[in-house]
mmCIF file of C-alpha atoms in Angstrom:
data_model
loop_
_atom_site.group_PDB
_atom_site.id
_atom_site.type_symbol
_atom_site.label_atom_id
_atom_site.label_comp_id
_atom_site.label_asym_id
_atom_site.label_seq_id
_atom_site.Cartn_x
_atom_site.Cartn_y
_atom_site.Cartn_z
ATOM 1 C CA UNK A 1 36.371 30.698 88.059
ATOM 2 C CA UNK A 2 38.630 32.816 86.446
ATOM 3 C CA UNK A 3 38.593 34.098 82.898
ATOM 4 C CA UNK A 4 40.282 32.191 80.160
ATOM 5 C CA UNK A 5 44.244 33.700 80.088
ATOM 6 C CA UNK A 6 44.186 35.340 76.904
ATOM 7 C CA UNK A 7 40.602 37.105 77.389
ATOM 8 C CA UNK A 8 40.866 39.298 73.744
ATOM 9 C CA UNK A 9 39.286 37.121 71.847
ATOM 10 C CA UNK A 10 36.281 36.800 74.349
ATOM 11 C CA UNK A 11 35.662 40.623 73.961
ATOM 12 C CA UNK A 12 36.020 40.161 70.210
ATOM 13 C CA UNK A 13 32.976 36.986 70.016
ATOM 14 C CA UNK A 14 29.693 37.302 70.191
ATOM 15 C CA UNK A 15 28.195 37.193 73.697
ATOM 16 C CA UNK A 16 26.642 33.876 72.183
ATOM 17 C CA UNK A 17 28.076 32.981 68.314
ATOM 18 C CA UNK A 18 25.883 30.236 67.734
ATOM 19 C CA UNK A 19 22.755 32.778 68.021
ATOM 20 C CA UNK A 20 24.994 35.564 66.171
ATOM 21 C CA UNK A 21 22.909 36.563 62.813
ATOM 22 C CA UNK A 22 24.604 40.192 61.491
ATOM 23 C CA UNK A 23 23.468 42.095 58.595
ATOM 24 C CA UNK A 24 24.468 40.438 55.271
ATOM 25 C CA UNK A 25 25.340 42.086 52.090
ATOM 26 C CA UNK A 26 25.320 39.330 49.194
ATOM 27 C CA UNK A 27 28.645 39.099 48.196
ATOM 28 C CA UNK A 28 30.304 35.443 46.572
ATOM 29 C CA UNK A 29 33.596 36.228 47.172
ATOM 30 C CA UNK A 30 34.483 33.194 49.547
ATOM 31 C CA UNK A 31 36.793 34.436 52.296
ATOM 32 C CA UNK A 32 38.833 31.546 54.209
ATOM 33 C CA UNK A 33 42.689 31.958 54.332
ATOM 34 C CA UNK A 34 44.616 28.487 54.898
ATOM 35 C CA UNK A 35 48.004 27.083 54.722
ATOM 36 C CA UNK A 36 48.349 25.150 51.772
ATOM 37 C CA UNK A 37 46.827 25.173 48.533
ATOM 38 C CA UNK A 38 44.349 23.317 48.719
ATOM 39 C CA UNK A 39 42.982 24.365 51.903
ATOM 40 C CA UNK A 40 43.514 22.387 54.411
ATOM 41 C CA UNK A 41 46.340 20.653 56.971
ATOM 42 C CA UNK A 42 45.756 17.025 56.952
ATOM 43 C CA UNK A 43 44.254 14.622 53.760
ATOM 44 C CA UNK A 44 42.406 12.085 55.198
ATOM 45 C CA UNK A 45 41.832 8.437 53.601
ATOM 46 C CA UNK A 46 39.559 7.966 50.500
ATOM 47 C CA UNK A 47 36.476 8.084 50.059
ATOM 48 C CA UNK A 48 36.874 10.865 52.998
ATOM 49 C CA UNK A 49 37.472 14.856 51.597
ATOM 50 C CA UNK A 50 38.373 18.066 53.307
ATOM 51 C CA UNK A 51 38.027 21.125 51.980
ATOM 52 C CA UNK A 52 37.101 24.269 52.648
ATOM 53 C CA UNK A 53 33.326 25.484 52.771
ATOM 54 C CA UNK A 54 31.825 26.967 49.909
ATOM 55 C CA UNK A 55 28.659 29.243 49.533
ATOM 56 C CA UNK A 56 26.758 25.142 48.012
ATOM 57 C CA UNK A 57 27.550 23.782 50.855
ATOM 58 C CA UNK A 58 25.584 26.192 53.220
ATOM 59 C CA UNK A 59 22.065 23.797 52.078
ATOM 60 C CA UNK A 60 23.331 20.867 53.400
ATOM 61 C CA UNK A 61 25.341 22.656 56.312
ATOM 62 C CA UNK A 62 21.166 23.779 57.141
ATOM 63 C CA UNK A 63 20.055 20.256 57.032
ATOM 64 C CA UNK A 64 22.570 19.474 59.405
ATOM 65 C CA UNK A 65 22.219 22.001 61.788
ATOM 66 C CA UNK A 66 18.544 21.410 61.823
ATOM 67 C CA UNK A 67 19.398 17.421 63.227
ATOM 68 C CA UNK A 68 21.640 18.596 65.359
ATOM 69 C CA UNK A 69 20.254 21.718 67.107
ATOM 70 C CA UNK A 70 16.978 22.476 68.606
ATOM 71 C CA UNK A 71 17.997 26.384 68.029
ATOM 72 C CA UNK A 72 20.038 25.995 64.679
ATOM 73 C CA UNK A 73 22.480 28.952 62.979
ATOM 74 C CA UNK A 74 20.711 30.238 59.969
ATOM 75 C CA UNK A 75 21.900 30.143 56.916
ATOM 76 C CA UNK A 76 22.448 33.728 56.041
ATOM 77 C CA UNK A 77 24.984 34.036 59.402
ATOM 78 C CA UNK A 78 26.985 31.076 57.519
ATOM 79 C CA UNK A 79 26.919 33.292 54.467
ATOM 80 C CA UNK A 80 27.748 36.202 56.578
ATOM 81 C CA UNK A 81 30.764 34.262 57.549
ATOM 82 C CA UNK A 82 31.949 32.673 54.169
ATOM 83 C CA UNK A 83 31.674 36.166 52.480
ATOM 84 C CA UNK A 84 32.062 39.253 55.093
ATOM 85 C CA UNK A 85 34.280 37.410 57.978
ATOM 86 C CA UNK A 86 38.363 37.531 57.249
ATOM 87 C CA UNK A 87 38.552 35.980 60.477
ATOM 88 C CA UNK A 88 36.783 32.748 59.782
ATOM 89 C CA UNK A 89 37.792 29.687 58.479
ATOM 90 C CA UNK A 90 34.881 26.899 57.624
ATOM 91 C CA UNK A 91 35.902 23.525 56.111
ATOM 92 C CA UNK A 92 33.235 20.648 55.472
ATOM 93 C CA UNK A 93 33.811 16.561 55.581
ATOM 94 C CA UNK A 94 32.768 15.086 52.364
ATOM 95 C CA UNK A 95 31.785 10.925 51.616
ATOM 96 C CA UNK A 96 32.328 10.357 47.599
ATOM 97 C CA UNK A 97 32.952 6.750 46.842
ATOM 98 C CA UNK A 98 31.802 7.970 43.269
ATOM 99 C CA UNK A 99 28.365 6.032 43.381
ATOM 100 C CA UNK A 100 26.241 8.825 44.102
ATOM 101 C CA UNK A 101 26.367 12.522 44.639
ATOM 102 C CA UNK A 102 29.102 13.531 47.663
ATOM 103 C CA UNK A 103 27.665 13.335 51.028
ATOM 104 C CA UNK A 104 28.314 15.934 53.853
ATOM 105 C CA UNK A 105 29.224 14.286 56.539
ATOM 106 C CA UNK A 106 30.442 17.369 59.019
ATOM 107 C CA UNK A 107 31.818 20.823 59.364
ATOM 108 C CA UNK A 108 34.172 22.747 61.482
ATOM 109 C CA UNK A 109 34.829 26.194 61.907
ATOM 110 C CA UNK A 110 37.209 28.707 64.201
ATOM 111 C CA UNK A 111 37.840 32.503 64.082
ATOM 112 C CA UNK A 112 41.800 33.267 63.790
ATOM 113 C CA UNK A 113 42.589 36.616 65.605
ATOM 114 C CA UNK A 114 46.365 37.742 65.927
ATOM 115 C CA UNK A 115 48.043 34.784 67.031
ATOM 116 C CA UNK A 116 44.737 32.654 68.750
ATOM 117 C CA UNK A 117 42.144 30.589 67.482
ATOM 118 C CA UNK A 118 38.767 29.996 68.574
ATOM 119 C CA UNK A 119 36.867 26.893 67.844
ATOM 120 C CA UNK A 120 33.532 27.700 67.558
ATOM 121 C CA UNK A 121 31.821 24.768 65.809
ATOM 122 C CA UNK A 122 32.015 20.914 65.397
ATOM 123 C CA UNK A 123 29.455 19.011 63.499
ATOM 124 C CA UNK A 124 29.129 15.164 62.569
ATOM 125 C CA UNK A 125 26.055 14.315 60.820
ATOM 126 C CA UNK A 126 24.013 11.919 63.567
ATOM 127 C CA UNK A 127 24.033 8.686 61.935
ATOM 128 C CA UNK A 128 27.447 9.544 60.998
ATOM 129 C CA UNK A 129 29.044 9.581 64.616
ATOM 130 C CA UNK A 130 31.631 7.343 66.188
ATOM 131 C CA UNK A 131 33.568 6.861 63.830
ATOM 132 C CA UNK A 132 36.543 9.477 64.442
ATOM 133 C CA UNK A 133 35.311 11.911 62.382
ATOM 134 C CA UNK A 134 34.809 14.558 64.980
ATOM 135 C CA UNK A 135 38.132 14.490 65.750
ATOM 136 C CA UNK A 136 39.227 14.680 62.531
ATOM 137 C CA UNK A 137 37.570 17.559 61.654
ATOM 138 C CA UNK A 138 39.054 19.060 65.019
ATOM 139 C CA UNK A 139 42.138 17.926 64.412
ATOM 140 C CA UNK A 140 42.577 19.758 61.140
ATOM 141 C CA UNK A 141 41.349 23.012 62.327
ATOM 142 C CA UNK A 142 44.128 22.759 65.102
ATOM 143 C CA UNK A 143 47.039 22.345 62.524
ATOM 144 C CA UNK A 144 45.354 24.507 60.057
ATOM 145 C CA UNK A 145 45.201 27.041 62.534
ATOM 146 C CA UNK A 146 49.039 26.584 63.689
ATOM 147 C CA UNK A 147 50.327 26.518 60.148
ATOM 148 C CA UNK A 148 48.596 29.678 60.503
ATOM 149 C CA UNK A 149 50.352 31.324 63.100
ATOM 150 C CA UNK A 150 48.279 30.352 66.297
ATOM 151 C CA UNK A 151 49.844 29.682 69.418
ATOM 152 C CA UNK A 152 46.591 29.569 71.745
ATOM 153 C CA UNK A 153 43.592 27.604 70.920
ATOM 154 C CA UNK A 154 40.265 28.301 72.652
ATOM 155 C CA UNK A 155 36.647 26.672 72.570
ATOM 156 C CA UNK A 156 33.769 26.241 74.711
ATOM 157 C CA UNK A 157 31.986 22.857 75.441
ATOM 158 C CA UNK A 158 28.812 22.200 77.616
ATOM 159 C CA UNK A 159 29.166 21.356 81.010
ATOM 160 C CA UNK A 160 27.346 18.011 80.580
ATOM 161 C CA UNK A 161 28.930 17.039 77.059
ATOM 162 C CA UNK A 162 31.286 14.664 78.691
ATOM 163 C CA UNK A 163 32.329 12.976 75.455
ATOM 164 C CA UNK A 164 33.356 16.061 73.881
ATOM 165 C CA UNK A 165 35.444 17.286 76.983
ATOM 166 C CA UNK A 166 37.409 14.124 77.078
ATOM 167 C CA UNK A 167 38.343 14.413 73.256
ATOM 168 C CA UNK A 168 39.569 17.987 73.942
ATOM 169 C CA UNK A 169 41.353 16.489 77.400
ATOM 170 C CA UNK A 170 43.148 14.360 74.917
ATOM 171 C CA UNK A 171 44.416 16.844 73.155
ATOM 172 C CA UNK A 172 45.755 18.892 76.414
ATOM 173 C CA UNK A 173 43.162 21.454 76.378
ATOM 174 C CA UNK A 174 42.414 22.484 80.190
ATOM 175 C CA UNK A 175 39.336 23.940 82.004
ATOM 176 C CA UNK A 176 40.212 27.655 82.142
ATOM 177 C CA UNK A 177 36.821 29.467 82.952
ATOM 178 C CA UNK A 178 33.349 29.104 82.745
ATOM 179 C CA UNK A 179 30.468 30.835 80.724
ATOM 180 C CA UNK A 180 26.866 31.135 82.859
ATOM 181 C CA UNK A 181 23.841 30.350 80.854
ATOM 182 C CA UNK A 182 25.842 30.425 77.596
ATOM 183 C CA UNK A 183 23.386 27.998 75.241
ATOM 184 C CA UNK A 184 20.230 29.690 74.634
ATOM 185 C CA UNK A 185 18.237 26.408 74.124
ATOM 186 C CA UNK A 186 18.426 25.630 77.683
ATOM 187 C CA UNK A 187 20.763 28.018 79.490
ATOM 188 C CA UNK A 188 23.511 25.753 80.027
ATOM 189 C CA UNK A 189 26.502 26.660 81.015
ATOM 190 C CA UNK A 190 29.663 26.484 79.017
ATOM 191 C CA UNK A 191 33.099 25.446 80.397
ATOM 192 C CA UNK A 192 35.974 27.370 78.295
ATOM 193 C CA UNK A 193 38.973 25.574 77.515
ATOM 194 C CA UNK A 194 42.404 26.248 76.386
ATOM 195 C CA UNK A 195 45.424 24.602 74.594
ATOM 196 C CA UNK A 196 48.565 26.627 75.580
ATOM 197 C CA UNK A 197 51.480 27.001 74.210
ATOM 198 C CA UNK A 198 50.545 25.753 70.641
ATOM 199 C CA UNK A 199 54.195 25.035 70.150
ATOM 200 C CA UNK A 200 56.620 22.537 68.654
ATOM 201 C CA UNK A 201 55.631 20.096 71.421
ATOM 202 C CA UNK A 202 52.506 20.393 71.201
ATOM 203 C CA UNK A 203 52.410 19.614 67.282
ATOM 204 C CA UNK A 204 54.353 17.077 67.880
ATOM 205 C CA UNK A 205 51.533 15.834 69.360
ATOM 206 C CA UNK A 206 48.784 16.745 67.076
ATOM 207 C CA UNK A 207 50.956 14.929 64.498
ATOM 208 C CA UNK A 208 51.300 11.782 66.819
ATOM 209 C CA UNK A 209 47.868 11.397 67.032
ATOM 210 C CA UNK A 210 46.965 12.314 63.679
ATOM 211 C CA UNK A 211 49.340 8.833 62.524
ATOM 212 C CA UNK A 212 47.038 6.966 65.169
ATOM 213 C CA UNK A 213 43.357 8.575 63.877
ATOM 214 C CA UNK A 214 44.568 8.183 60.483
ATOM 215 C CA UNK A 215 45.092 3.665 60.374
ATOM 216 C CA UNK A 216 41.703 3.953 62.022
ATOM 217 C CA UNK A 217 40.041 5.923 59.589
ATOM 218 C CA UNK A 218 41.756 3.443 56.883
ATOM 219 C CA UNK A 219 39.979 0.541 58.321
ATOM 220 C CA UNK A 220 36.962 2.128 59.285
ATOM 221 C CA UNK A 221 35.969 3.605 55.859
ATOM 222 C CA UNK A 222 35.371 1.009 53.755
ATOM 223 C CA UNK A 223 32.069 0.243 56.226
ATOM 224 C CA UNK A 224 30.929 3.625 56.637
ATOM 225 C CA UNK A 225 29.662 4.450 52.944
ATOM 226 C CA UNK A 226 26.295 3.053 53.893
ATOM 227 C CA UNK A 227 23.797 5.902 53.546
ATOM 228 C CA UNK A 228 21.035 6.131 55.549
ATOM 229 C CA UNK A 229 17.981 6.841 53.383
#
């Protein structure tokens, strides 16, 4: 298949970012450009925060990672990214109904180059999932990136995670190329999908379903507090 249509930010990536570990130099400046003030593009309903990532959260971004992956990121590449990267942009998914310490509940993050972004990671803590929170945390990182100056959006999903590829369907994202033996853990390959033009139309369509994500989340949250000890 062909290469994706805007193939700079390919030769820009890692051959595999999810294995990528560079040299780090401590540093605790945290690095991660955004829009508004506060951070991020969209608020979502209480007891739900967004916010950006900070060097704390990189513990419980580990415990994550380690439910989620059989070949988990380490935590000195998400330091590596929170303190050397200008080009990446991390923001976590926080439960605080006030009764106990905040939970992290997910993560996203995407690499902003020139006028593109790159997805490059999703997370929803397991016991956490169904719930729209996925897409919420993609959702963001699209508008985030736009109110950035992004008019392409890029990712790359397994060819058997069916569930993801129909969220990013949803969202007008189209099969564009594919990645041989991308994933490491198994040698998968990846199918690399695009969202182009990332234009007025298309944010009027982000926004459209952000209305429709949003009255579930506002009837959903009340039930999903419950933590799983």
């Amino acid at each position: 298949m062909p290469p994706p249509s805007r193939p700079f930010i390919c030769a820009i990536l890692p051959a595999n970012p999810s294995r990528h570990d560079p040299t780090l130099r401590e540093n605790t400046t945290l690095i991660n450009h955004a829009p508004t003030p506060d951070q991020v593009a969209i608020h979502p309903p209480a007891p739900l925060i967004l916010r950006p990532m900070m060097l704390d959260d990189v513990d419980n971004v580990m415990d994550i990672e380690s439910q989620v992956y059989t070949q988990p990121w380490s935590a000195r590449g998400y330091r590596h990214e929170l303190t050397r990267n200008d080009l990446a942009h991390y923001q976590v998914l926080l439960w605080d109904d006030g009764a106990e310490a905040p939970l992290l509940v997910g993560y996203t993050g995407y690499w902003l180059i020139v006028d593109e972004v790159h997805i490059s990671t999703i997370v929803v803590r397991p016991d956490w999932r169904g719930r729209g929170l996925g897409e919420l945390l993609f959702l963001n990182a699209l508008l985030q990136a736009s109110a950035q100056g992004a008019t392409i959006a890029t990712l790359e999903v397994r060819r058997t995670n069916l569930v993801a590829q129909l969220l990013y369907k949803k969202y007008d994202f189209v099969v564009m190329g594919e990645r041989p033996h991308y994933y490491n853990d198994n040698g998968e390959d990846a199918l690399v999908m695009t969202l182009e033009p990332l234009d007025d139309i298309a944010l009027a369509n982000l926004r459209r379903h952000w209305t429709i994500l949003r009255a579930r989340l506002q009837m959903v949250s009340p039930s999903v507090g419950e933590r799983v000890q």
